[in-house]
PDB file of C-alpha atoms in Angstrom:
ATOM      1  CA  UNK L 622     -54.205 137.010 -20.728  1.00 61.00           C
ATOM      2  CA  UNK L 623     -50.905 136.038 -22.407  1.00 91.00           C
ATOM      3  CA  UNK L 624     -51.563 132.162 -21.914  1.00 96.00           C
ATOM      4  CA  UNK L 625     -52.518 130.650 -25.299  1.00 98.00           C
ATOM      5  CA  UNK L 626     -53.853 127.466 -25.934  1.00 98.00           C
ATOM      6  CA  UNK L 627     -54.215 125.296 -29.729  1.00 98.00           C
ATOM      7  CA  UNK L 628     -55.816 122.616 -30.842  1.00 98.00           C
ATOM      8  CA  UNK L 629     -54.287 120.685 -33.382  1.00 97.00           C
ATOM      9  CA  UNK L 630     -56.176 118.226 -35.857  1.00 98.00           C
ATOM     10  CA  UNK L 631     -54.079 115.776 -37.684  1.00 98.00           C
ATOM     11  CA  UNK L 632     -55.769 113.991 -39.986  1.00 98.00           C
ATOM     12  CA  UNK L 633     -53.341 110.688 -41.221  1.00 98.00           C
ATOM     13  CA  UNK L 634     -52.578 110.400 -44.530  1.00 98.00           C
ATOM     14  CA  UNK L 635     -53.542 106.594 -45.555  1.00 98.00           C
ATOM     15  CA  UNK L 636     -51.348 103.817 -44.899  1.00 98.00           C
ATOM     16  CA  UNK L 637     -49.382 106.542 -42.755  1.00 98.00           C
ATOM     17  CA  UNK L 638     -50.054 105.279 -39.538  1.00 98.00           C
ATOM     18  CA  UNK L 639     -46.262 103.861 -38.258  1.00 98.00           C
ATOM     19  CA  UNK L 640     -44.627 106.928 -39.686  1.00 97.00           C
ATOM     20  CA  UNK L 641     -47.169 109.602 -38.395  1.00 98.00           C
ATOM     21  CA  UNK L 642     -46.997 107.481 -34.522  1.00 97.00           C
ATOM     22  CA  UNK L 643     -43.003 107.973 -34.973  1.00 96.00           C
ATOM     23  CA  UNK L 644     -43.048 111.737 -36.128  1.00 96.00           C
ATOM     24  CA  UNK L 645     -45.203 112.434 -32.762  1.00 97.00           C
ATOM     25  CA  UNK L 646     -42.881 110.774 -30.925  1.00 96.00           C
ATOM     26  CA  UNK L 647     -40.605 112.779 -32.061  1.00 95.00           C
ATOM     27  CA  UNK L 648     -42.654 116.131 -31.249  1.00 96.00           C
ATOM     28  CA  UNK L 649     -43.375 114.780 -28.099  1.00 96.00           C
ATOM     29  CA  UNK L 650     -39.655 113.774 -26.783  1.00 95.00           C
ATOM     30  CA  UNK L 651     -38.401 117.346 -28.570  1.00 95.00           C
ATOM     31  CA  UNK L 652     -41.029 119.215 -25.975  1.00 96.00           C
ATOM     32  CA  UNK L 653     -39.774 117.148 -23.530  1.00 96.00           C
ATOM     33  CA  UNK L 654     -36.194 117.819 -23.889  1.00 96.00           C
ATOM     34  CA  UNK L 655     -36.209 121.107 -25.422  1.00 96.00           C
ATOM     35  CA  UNK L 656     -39.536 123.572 -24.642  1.00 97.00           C
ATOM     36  CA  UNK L 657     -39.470 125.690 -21.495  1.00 97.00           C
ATOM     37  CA  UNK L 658     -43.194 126.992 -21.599  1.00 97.00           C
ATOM     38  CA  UNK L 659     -45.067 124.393 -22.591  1.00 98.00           C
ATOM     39  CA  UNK L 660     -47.658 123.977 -19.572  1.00 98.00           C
ATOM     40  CA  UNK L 661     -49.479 120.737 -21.571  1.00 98.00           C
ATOM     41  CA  UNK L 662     -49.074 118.644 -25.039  1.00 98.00           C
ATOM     42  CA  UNK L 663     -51.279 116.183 -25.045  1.00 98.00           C
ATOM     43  CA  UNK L 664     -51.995 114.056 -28.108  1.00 98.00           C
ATOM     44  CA  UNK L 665     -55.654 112.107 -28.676  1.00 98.00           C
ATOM     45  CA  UNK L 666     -56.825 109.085 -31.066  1.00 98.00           C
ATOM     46  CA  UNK L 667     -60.024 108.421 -32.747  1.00 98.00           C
ATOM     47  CA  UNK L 668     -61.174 105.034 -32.826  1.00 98.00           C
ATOM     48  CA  UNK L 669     -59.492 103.566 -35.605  1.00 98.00           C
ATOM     49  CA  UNK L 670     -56.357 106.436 -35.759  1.00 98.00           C
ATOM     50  CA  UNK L 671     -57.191 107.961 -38.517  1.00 98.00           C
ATOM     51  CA  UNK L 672     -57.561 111.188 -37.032  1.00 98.00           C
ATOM     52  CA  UNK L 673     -55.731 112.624 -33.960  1.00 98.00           C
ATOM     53  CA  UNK L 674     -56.187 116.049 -31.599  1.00 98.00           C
ATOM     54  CA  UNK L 675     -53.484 117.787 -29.741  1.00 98.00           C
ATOM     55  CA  UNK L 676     -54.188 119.616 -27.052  1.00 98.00           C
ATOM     56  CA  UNK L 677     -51.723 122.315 -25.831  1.00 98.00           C
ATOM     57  CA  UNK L 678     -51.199 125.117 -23.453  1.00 98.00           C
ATOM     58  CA  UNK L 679     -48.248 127.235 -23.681  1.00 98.00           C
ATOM     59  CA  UNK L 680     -47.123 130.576 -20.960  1.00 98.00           C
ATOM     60  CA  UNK L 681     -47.001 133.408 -23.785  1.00 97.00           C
ATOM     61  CA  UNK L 682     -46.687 133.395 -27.228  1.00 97.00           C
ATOM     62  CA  UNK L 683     -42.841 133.567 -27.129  1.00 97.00           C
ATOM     63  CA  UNK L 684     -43.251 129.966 -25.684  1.00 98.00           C
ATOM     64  CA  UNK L 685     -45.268 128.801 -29.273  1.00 97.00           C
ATOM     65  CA  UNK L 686     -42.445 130.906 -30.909  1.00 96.00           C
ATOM     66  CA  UNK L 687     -39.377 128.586 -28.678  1.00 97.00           C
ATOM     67  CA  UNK L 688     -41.974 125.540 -29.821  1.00 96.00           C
ATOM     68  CA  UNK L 689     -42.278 125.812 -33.281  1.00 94.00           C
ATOM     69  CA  UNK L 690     -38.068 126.610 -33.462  1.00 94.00           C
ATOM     70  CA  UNK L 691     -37.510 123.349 -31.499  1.00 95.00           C
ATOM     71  CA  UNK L 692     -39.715 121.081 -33.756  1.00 92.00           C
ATOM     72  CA  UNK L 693     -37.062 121.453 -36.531  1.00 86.00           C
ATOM     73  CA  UNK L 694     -37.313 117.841 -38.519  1.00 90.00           C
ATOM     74  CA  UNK L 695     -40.039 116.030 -36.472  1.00 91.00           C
ATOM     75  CA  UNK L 696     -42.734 118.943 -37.335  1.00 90.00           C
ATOM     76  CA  UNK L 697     -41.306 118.183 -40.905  1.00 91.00           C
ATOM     77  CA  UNK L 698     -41.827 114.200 -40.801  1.00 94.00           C
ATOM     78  CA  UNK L 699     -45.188 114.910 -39.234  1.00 94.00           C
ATOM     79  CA  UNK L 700     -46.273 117.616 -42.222  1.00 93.00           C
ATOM     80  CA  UNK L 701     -45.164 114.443 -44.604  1.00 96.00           C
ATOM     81  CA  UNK L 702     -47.428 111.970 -43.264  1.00 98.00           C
ATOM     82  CA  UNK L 703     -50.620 113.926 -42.262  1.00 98.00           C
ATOM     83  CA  UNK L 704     -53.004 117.124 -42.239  1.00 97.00           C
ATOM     84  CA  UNK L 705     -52.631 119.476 -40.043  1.00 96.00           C
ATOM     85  CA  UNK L 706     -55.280 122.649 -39.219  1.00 97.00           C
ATOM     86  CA  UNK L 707     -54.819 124.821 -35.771  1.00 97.00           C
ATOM     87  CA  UNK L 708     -56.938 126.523 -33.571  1.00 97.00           C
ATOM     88  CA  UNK L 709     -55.534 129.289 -31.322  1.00 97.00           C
ATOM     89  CA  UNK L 710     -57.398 130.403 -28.487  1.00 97.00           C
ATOM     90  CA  UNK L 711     -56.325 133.672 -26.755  1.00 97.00           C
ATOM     91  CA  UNK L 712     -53.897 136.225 -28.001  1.00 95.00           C
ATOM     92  CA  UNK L 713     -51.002 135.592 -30.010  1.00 96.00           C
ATOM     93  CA  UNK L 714     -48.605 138.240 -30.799  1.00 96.00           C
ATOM     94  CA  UNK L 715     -47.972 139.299 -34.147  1.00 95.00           C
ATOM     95  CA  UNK L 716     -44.286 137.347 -34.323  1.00 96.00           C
ATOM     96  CA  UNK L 717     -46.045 134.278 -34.099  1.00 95.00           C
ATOM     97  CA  UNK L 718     -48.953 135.313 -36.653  1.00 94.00           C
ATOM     98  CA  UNK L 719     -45.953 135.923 -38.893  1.00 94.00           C
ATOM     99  CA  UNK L 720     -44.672 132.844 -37.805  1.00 92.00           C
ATOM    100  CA  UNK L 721     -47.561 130.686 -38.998  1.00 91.00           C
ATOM    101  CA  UNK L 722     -48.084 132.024 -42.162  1.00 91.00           C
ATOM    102  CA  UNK L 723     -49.027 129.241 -44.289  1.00 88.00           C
ATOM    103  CA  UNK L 724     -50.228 126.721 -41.902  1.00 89.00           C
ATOM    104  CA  UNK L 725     -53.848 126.653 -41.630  1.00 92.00           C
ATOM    105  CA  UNK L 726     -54.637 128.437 -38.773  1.00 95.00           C
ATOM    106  CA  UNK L 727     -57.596 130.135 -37.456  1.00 96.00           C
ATOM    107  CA  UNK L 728     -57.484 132.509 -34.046  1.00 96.00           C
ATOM    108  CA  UNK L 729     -60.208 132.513 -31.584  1.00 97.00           C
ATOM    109  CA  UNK L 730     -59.702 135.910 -29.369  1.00 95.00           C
ATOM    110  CA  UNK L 731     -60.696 135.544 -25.303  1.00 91.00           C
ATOM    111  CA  UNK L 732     -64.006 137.034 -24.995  1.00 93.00           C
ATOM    112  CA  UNK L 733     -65.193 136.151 -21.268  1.00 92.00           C
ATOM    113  CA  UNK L 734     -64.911 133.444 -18.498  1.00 89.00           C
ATOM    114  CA  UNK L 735     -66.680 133.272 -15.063  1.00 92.00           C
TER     115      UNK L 735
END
């Protein structure tokens, strides 16, 4: 299964709110423009927008790799205005482990589906 899929949780800084809604427009109109195996990138609000979710899917972990290299500035606006933590699920390849050294990231390995 090369097909990964991570969860992002941003959690926005205080009194962040305009900036951190601009940086993820940003993200959002890079991916658009820019990322040829991103399969979804869909972004979630709480209630009062103080915390949001990401959902994406992505082919192969060369396609996280083409990701994170197109996010240039707008992943940087969005590290400035909120937290981030990630949740991998499947099997990334050890260029992109390398890749996300620092972030805080946690890998959940494919064990079984129906």
């Amino acid at each position: 299964m090369s097909e990964l899929q991570v969860t992002a949780r941003l959690k926005v800084h205080d009194g962040k709110l305009a900036e951190f809604k601009a940086a993820a427009e940003g993200c959002v109109t890079s991916v658009r423009e820019n990322d040829s195996g991103t399969l979804q990138y869909d972004w979630f609000f709480n209630e009062d927008e103080t915390e949001c979710v990401v959902r994406e899917r992505y082919r192969d972990s060369d396609a996280v790799l083409e990701h994170i290299a197109n996010m240039g500035d707008a992943f940087g606006a969005l590290l400035g205005v909120c937290d981030i933590q990630l949740e991998v699920y499947g099997d990334p390849s050890p260029e992109l482990v390398a890749a996300s050294e620092g972030l805080s990231v946690e890998v959940f390995k494919f064990f079984m589906a129906p």
